[in-house]
Coordinates of C-alpha atoms and ligand atoms in Angstrom, one line a residue:
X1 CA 11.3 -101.0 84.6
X2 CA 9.0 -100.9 87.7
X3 CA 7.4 -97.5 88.6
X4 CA 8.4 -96.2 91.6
X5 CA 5.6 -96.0 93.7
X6 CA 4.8 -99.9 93.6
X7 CA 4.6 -102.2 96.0
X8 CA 6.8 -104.6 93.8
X9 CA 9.3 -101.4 93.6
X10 CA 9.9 -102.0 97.2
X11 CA 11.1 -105.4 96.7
X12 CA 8.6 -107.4 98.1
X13 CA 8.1 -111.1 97.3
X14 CA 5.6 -112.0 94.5
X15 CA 2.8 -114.2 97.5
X16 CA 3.1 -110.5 99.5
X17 CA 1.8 -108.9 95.8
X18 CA -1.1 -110.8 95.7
X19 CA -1.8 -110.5 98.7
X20 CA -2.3 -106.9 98.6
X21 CA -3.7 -106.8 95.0
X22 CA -6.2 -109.2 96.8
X23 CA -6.6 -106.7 99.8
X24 CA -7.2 -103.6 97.2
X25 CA -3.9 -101.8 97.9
X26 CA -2.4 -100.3 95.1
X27 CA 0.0 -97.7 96.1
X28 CA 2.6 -97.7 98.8
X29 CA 1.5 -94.8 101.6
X30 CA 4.1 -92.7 102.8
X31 CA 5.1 -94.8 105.5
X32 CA 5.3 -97.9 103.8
X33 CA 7.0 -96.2 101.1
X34 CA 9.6 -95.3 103.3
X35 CA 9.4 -98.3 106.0
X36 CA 9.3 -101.2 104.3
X37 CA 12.9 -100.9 102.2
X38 CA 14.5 -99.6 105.5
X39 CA 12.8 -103.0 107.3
X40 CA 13.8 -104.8 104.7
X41 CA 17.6 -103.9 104.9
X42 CA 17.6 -105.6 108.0
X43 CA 18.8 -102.5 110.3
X44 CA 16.4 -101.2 113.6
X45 CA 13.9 -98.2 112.6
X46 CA 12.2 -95.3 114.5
X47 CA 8.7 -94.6 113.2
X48 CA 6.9 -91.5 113.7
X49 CA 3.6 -92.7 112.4
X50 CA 0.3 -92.5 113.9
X51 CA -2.8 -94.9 113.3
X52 CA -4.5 -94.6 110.0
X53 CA -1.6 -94.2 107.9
X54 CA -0.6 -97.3 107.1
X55 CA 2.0 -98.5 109.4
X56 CA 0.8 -101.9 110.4
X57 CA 1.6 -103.2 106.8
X58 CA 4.3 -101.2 106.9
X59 CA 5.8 -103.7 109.8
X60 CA 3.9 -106.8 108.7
X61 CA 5.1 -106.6 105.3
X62 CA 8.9 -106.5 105.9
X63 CA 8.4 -109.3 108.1
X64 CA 6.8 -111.8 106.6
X65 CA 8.9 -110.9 103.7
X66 CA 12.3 -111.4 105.7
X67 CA 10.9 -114.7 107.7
X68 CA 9.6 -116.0 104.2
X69 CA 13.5 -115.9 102.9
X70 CA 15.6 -117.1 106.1
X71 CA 16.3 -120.4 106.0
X72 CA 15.7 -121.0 110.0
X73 CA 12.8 -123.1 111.0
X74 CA 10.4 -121.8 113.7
X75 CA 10.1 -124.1 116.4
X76 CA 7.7 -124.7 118.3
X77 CA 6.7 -122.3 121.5
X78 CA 9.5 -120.0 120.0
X79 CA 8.6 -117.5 117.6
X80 CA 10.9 -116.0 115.4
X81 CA 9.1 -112.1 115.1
X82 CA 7.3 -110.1 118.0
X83 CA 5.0 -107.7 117.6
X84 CA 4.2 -106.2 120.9
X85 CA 0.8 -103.7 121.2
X86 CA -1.1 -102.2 124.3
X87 CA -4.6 -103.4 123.7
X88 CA -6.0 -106.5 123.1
X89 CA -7.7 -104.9 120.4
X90 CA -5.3 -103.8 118.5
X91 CA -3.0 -107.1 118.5
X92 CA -6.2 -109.3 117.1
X93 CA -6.3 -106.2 114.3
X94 CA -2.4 -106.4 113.3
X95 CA -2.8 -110.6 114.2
X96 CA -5.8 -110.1 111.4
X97 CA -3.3 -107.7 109.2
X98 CA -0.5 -110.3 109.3
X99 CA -2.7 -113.1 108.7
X100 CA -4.2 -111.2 105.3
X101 CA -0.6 -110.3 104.2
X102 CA 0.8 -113.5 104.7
X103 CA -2.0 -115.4 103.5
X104 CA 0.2 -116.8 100.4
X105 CA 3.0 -117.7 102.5
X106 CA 3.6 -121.2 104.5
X107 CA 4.0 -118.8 108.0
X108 CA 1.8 -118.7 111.0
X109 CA 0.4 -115.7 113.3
X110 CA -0.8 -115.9 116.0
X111 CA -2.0 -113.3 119.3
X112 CA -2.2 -113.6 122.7
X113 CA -3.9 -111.4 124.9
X114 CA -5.8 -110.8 128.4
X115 CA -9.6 -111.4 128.9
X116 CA -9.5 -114.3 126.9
X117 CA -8.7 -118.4 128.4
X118 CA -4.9 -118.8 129.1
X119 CA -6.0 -122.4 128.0
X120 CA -7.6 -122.2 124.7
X121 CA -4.4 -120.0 123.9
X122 CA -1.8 -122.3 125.2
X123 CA -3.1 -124.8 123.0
X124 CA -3.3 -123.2 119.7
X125 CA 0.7 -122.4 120.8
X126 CA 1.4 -126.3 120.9
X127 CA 2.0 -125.5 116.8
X128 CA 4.8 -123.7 115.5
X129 CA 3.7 -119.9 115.7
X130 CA 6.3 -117.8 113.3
X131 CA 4.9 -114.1 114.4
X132 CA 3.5 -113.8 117.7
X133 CA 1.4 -110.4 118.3
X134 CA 0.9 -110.3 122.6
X135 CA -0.1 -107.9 124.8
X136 CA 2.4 -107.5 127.1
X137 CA 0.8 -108.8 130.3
X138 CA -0.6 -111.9 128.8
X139 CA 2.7 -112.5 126.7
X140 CA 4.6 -112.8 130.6
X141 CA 2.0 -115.0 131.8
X142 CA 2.8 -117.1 128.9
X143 CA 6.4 -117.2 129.5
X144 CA 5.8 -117.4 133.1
X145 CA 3.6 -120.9 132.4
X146 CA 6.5 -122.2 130.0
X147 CA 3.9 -122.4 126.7
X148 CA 6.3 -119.9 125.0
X149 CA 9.6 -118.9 125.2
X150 CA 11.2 -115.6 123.5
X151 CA 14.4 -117.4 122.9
X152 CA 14.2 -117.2 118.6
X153 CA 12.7 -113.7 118.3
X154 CA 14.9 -112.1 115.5
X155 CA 12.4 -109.0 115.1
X156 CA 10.7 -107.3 117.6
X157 CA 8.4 -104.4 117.3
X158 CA 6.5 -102.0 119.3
X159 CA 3.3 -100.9 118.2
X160 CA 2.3 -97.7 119.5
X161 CA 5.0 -97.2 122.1
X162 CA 3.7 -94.4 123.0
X163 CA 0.2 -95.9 124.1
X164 CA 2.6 -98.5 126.0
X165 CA 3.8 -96.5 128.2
X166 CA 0.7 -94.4 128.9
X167 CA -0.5 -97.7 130.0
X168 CA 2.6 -98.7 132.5
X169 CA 3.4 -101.2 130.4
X170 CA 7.7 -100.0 130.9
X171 CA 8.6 -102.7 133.2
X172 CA 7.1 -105.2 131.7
X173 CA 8.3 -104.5 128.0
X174 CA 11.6 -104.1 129.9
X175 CA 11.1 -107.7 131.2
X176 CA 10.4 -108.7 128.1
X177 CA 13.2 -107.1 126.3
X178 CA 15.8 -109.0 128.9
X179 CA 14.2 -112.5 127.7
X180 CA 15.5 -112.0 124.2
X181 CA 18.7 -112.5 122.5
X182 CA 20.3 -109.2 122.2
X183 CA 21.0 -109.7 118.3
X184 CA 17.8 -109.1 117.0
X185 CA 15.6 -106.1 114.7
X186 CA 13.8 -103.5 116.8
X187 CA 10.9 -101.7 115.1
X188 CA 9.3 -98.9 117.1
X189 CA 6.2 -96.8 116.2
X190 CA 5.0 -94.3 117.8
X191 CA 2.1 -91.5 117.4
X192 CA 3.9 -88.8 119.5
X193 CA 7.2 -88.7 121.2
X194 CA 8.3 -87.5 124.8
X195 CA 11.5 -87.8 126.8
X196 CA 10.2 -91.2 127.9
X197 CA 9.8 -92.6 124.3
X198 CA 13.1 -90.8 123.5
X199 CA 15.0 -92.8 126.6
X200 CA 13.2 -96.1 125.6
X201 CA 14.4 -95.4 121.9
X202 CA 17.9 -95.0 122.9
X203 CA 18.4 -98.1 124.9
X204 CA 15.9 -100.4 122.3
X205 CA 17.5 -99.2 118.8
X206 CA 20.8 -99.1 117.4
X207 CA 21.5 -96.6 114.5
X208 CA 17.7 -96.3 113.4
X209 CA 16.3 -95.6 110.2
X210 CA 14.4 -93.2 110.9
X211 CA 11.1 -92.5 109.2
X212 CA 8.7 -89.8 110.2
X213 CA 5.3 -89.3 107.9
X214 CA 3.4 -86.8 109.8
X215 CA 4.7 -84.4 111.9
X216 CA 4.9 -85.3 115.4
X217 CA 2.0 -84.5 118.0
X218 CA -0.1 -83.0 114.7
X219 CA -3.3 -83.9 113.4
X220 CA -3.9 -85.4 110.4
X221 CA -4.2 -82.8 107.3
X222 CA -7.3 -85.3 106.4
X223 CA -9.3 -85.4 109.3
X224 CA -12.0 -82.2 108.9
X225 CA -11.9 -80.9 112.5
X226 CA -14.6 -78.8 114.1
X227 CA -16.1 -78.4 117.6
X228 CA -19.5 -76.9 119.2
X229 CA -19.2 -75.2 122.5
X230 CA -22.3 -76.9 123.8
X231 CA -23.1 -77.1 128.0
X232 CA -22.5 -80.6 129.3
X233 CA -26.0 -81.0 130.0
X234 CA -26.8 -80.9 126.4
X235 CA -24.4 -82.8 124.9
X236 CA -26.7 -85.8 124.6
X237 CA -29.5 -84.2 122.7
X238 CA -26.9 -82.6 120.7
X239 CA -25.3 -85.8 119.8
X240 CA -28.9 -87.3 119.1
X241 CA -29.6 -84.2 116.8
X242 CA -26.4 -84.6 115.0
X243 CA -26.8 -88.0 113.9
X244 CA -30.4 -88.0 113.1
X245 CA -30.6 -85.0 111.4
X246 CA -27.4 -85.6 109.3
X247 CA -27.5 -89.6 109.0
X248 CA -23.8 -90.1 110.6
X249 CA -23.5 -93.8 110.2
X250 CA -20.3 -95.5 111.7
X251 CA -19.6 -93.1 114.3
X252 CA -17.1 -93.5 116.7
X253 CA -18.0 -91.6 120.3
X254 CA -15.4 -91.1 122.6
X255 CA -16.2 -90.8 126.6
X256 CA -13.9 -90.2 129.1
X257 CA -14.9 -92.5 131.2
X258 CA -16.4 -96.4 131.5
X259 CA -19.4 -95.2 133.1
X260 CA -20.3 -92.5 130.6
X261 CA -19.5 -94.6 127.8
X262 CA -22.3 -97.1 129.3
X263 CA -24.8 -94.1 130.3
X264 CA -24.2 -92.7 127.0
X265 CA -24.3 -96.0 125.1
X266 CA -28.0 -96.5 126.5
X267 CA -29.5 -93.1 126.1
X268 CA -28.9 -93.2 122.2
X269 CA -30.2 -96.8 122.3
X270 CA -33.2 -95.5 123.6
X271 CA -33.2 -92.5 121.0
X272 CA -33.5 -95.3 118.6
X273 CA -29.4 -95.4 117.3
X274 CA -28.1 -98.8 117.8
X275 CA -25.4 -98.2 119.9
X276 CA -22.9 -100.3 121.7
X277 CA -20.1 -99.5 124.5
X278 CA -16.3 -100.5 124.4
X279 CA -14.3 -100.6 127.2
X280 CA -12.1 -102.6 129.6
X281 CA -14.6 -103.6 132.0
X282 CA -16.6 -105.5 128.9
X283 CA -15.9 -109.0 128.6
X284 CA -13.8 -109.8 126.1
X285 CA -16.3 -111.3 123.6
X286 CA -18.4 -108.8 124.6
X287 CA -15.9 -106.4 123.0
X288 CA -15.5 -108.4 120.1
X289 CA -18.7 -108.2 118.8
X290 CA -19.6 -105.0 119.5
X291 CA -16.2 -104.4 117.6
X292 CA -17.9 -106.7 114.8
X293 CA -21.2 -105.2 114.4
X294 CA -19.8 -101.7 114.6
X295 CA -17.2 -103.3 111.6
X296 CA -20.3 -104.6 109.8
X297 CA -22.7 -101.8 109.8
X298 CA -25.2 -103.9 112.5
X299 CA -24.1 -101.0 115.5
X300 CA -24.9 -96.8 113.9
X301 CA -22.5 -96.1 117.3
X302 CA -19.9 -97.0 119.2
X303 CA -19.2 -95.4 122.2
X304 CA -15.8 -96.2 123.9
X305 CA -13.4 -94.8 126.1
X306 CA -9.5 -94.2 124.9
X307 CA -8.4 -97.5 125.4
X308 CA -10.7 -99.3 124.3
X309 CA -10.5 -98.0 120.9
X310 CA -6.9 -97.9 120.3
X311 CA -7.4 -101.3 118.2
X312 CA -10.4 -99.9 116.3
X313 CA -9.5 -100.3 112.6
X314 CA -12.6 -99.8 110.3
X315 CA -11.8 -99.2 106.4
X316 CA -12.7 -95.5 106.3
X317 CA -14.4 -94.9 109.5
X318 CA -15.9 -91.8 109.0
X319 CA -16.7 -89.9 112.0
X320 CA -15.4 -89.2 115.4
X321 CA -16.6 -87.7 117.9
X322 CA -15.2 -86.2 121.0
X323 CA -18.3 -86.1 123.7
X324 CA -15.6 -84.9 126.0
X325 CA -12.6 -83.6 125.7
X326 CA -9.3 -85.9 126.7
X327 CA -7.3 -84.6 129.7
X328 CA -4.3 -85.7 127.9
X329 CA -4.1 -83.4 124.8
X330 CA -1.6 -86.0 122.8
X331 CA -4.9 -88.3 123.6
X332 CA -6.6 -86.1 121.1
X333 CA -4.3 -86.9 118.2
X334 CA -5.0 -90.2 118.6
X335 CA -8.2 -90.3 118.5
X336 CA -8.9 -88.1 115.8
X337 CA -6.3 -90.4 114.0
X338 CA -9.5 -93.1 113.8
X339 CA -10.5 -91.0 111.0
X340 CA -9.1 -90.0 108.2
X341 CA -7.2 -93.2 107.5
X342 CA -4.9 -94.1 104.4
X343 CA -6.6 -92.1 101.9
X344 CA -9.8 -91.7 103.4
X345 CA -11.4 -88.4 104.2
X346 CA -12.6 -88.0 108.3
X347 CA -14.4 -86.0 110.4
X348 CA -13.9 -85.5 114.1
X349 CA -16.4 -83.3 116.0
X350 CA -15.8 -82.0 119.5
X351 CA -18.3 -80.9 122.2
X352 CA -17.0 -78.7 124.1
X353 CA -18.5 -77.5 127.6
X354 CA -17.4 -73.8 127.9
X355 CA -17.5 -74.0 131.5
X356 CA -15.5 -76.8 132.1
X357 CA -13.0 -78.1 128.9
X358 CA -11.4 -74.6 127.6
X359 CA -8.6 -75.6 129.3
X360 CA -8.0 -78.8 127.9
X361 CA -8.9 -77.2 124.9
X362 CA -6.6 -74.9 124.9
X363 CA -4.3 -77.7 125.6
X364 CA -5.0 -79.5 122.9
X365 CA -4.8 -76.2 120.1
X366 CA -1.1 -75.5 121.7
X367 CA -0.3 -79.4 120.8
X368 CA -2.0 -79.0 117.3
X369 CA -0.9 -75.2 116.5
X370 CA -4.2 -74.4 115.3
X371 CA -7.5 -73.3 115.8
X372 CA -10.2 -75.3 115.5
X373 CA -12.8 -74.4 113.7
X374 CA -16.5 -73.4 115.8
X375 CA -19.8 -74.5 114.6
X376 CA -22.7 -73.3 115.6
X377 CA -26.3 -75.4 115.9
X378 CA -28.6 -72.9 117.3
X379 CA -30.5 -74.3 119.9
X380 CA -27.6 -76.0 121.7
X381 CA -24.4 -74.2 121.3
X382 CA -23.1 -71.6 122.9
X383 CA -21.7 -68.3 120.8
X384 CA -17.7 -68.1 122.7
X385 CA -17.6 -64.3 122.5
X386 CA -20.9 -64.3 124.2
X387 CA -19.6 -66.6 127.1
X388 CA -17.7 -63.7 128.5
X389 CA -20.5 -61.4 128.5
X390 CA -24.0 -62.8 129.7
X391 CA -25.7 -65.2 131.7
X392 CA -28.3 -67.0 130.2
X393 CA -31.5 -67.1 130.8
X394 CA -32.3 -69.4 133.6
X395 CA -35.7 -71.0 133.3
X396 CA -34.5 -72.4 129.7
X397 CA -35.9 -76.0 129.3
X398 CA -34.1 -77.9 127.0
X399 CA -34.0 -77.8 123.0
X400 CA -36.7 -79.6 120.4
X401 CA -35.3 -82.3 118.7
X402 CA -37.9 -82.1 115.6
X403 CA -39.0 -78.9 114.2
X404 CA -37.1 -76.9 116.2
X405 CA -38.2 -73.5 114.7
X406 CA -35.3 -71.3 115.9
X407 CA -33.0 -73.9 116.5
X408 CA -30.6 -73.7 113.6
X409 CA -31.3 -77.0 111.6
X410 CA -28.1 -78.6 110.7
X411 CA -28.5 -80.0 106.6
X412 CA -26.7 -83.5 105.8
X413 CA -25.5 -81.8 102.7
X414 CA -23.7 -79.3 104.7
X415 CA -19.8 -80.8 105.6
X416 CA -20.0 -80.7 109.3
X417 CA -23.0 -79.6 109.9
X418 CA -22.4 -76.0 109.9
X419 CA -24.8 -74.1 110.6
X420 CA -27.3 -73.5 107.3
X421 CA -28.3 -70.4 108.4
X422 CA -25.4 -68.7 106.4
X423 CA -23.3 -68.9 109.6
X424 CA -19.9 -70.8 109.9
X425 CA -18.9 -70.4 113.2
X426 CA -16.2 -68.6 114.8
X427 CA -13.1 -68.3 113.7
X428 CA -11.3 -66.7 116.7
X429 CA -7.7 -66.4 116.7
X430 CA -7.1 -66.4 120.5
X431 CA -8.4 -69.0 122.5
X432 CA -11.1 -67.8 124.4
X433 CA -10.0 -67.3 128.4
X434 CA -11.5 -70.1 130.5
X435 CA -14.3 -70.0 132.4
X436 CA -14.6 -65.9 132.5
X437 CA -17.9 -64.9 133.7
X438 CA -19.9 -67.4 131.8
X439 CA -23.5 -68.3 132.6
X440 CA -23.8 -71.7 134.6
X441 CA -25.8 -74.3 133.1
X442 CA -28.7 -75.9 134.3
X443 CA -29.2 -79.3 133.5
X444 CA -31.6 -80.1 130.7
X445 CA -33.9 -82.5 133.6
X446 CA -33.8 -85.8 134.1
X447 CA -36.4 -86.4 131.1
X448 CA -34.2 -85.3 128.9
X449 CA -35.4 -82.7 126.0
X450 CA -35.3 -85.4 122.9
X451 CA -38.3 -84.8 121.2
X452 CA -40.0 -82.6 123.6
X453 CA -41.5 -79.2 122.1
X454 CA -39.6 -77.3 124.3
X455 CA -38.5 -73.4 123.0
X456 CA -34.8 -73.7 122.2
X457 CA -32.8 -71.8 125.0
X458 CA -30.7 -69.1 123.4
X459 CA -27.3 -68.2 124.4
X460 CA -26.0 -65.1 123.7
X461 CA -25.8 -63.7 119.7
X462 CA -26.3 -67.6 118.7
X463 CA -28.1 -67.5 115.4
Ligands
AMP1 P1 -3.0 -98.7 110.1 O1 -2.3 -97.3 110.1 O2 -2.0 -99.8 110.0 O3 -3.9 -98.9 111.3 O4 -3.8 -98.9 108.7 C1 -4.9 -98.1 108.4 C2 -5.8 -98.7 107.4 O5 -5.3 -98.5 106.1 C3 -6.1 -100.2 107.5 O6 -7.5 -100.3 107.4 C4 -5.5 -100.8 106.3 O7 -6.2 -101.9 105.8 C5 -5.4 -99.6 105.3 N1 -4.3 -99.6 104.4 C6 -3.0 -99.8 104.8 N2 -2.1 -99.7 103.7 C7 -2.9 -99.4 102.7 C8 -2.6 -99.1 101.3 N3 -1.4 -99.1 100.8 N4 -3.6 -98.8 100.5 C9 -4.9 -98.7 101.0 N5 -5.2 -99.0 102.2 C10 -4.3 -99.3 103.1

């Protein structure tokens, strides 16, 4: 008798097996445990699942299992699953999934997506595709042209529906939804849910499964969290500190915006970290190879904005960080979901400007229910209970880099970087009020402190 917690316990077909023995997978995760039977049985299924835990095989799987065993032929223009995503990036990662799973079987992926030639797409559609992955804009202009036609889909899904409608994407998957038969399988995944994932639930699904691995709008128990309270202006030497002094290699850097995500990108190329952006004004290929050499090992950095990196995938990515905090709190989750990922351990550091993120810091512990933990770096953070109760000193230039004597040398064989002066950080149990009386920064200079011999400026109790 099979063990239970086996892929072949799940009922897949035997060219799905080696697939995955191929790919190193040797135990269900929790999602797949649970999705892939309830997929399998043919019925529509709700997935609370956020990225990292398994849930594109989880979809892919089922699907290629179910196509493999109907006897109906996809024809050509007309494919037979759907897999609908926000970014381009994600759809050539599950396209890339599908193909890997399905590697033993006689059944064709293919993705479509923006930023890329209509043309060179259209053609590669002139074959029979059985699983189509599209972004929803560039899957309409598709339609629109005649190349493809949503006439056979049996199985749709939604990937990261959540994501979708951040994006505006509702009328258009609405669109979409009214150019397919009504009989069909409706998959939807989500990271978080509100009342407008909860509507499009309820008119998409018909007596879900419902399968829920983490709970909803919580971060993953894997991914270490920690954050530095660190003025704006000296988040970049931070940042350089942080990875030079502790070796972070594959880190992913989120910005908040396009523009900081290129400033950002160059100034830690200049510190001497290979560093790349991502984001939507890149062209396309431009994208895809920064995505590739950040895969590879070739980029130490990637710097890229929220969604740009909603199709990240990298085996194990080991570090995120948060150079700003997201407006959106639920944007949090997701982004320290990068981390972490199906069995992996992550780490997600935050920097934190006291004077102006407490709010959406607060936000975000609310959404979480905890506290996340403070680190200290002396030198460049600042000590919270101190932010309520002096200014500081305001002829402070900003911190060495090297040999900073006072400033609290982070040690790689610390987790996180915690201090090494025997200090841990905070642990308050109260977010701290915002903006109460702190000092106002001033702005390390337009040369920048990196390197410079500079006397570490000293907030508060710090160190
Ligand atoms: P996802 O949540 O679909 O984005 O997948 C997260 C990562 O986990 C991907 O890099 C997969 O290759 C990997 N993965 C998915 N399922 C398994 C499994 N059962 N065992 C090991 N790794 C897995």
């Amino acid at each position: 008798m099979q063990s239970e917690n086996t892929f072949a316990a799940l009922g897949l077909a035997e060219p799905l097996l080696r697939a995955l023995t191929e790919a190193g997978y040797t135990t269900p995760t929790p999602i797949q445990a649970k999705g892939i039977p309830a997929v399998l049985a043919g019925g529509d299924l709700l997935a609370a699942a956020q990225t990292g835990t398994g849930k594109t095989a989880s979809f892919s799987l089922p699907i290629l299992h179910r196509l493999m065993e109907s006897a109906q032929r996809t024809r050509t223009g007309r494919p037979r699953a759907l897999i609908l995503t926000p970014t381009r990036e994600l759809a050539a990662q599950v396209d890339e999934s599908v193909r890997t799973y399905g590697q033993h079987l006689p059944l064709r992926s293919f993705a479509v997506y923006g930023g890329v030639s209509v043309f060179g797409q259209s053609k590669a559609l002139r074959r029979p595709v059985d699983i189509l992955v599209a972004t929803p804009g560039r899957l309409l202009d598709h339609i629109s042209q005649g190349t493809l036609s949503l006439s056979d889909v049996e199985i749709l899904v939604l990937d990261e529906a959540d994501r979708m409608l951040d994006m505006g994407f509702i009328r258009d998957i609405r669109k979409i939804m009214d150019k397919m038969p009504a009989k069909r399988q409706n998959l939807l995944f989500s990271a978080t849910f509100n009342d407008d994932i909860r509507a499009l639930a309820g008119s998409l699904l018909t007596n879900p499964a419902s399968v829920d691995v983490a709970p909803r709008n919580t971060t993953a128990e894997r991914v270490d969290q920690s954050l530095m309270l660190v003025p704006q202006s000296k988040k970049r030497d931070l940042l350089v500190h942080l990875i030079q002094e502790q070796q972070w290699f594959q880190v992913l850097v989120f910005s908040r915006t396009k523009h900081g995500a290129d400033r950002l990108a160059e100034q830690l190329t200049r510190a001497g970290i290979p560093t790349a952006a991502l984001h939507g004004n890149k062209a396309q290929n431009a994208r895809t190879r920064a995505l590739d050499q950040f895969k590879r090992g070739k980029l130490q950095v990637l710097v890229a904005t929220d969604i740009a990196a909603r199709g990240i995938d990298v085996d194990s990515l080991p570090m995120v960080v948060n150079f700003e905090l997201p407006n959106v709190p639920e944007d949090y989750v997701h982004r320290i979901g990068r981390t972490g990922r199906a069995g992996a351990e992550g780490k997600a550091v935050s920097l934190v400007c006291p004077e102006n993120e407490m709010k959406q810091l607060r936000a975000i512990e609310r959404l979480i229910q905890r506290t996340v933990e403070r680190i200290t770096v002396g030198g460049y953070t600042v000590d919270e209970a101190s932010i309520s109760r002096q200014r500081p000193p305001r002829d402070a230039k900003a911190p060495a880099q090297r040999n900073g004597h006072r400033h609290g040398r982070t040690n790689p064989e610390q987790p996180n970087g915690r201090s090494t002066d025997g200090k841990r950080g905070l642990h308050p149990q109260r977010a701290p009020r915002d903006g109460q009386g702190q000092g106002r920064d001033k702005p390390a200079g337009r040369h920048g402190g990196q390197g410079r011999d500079a006397r570490p400026r000293r907030f508060g109790n710090v160190d």
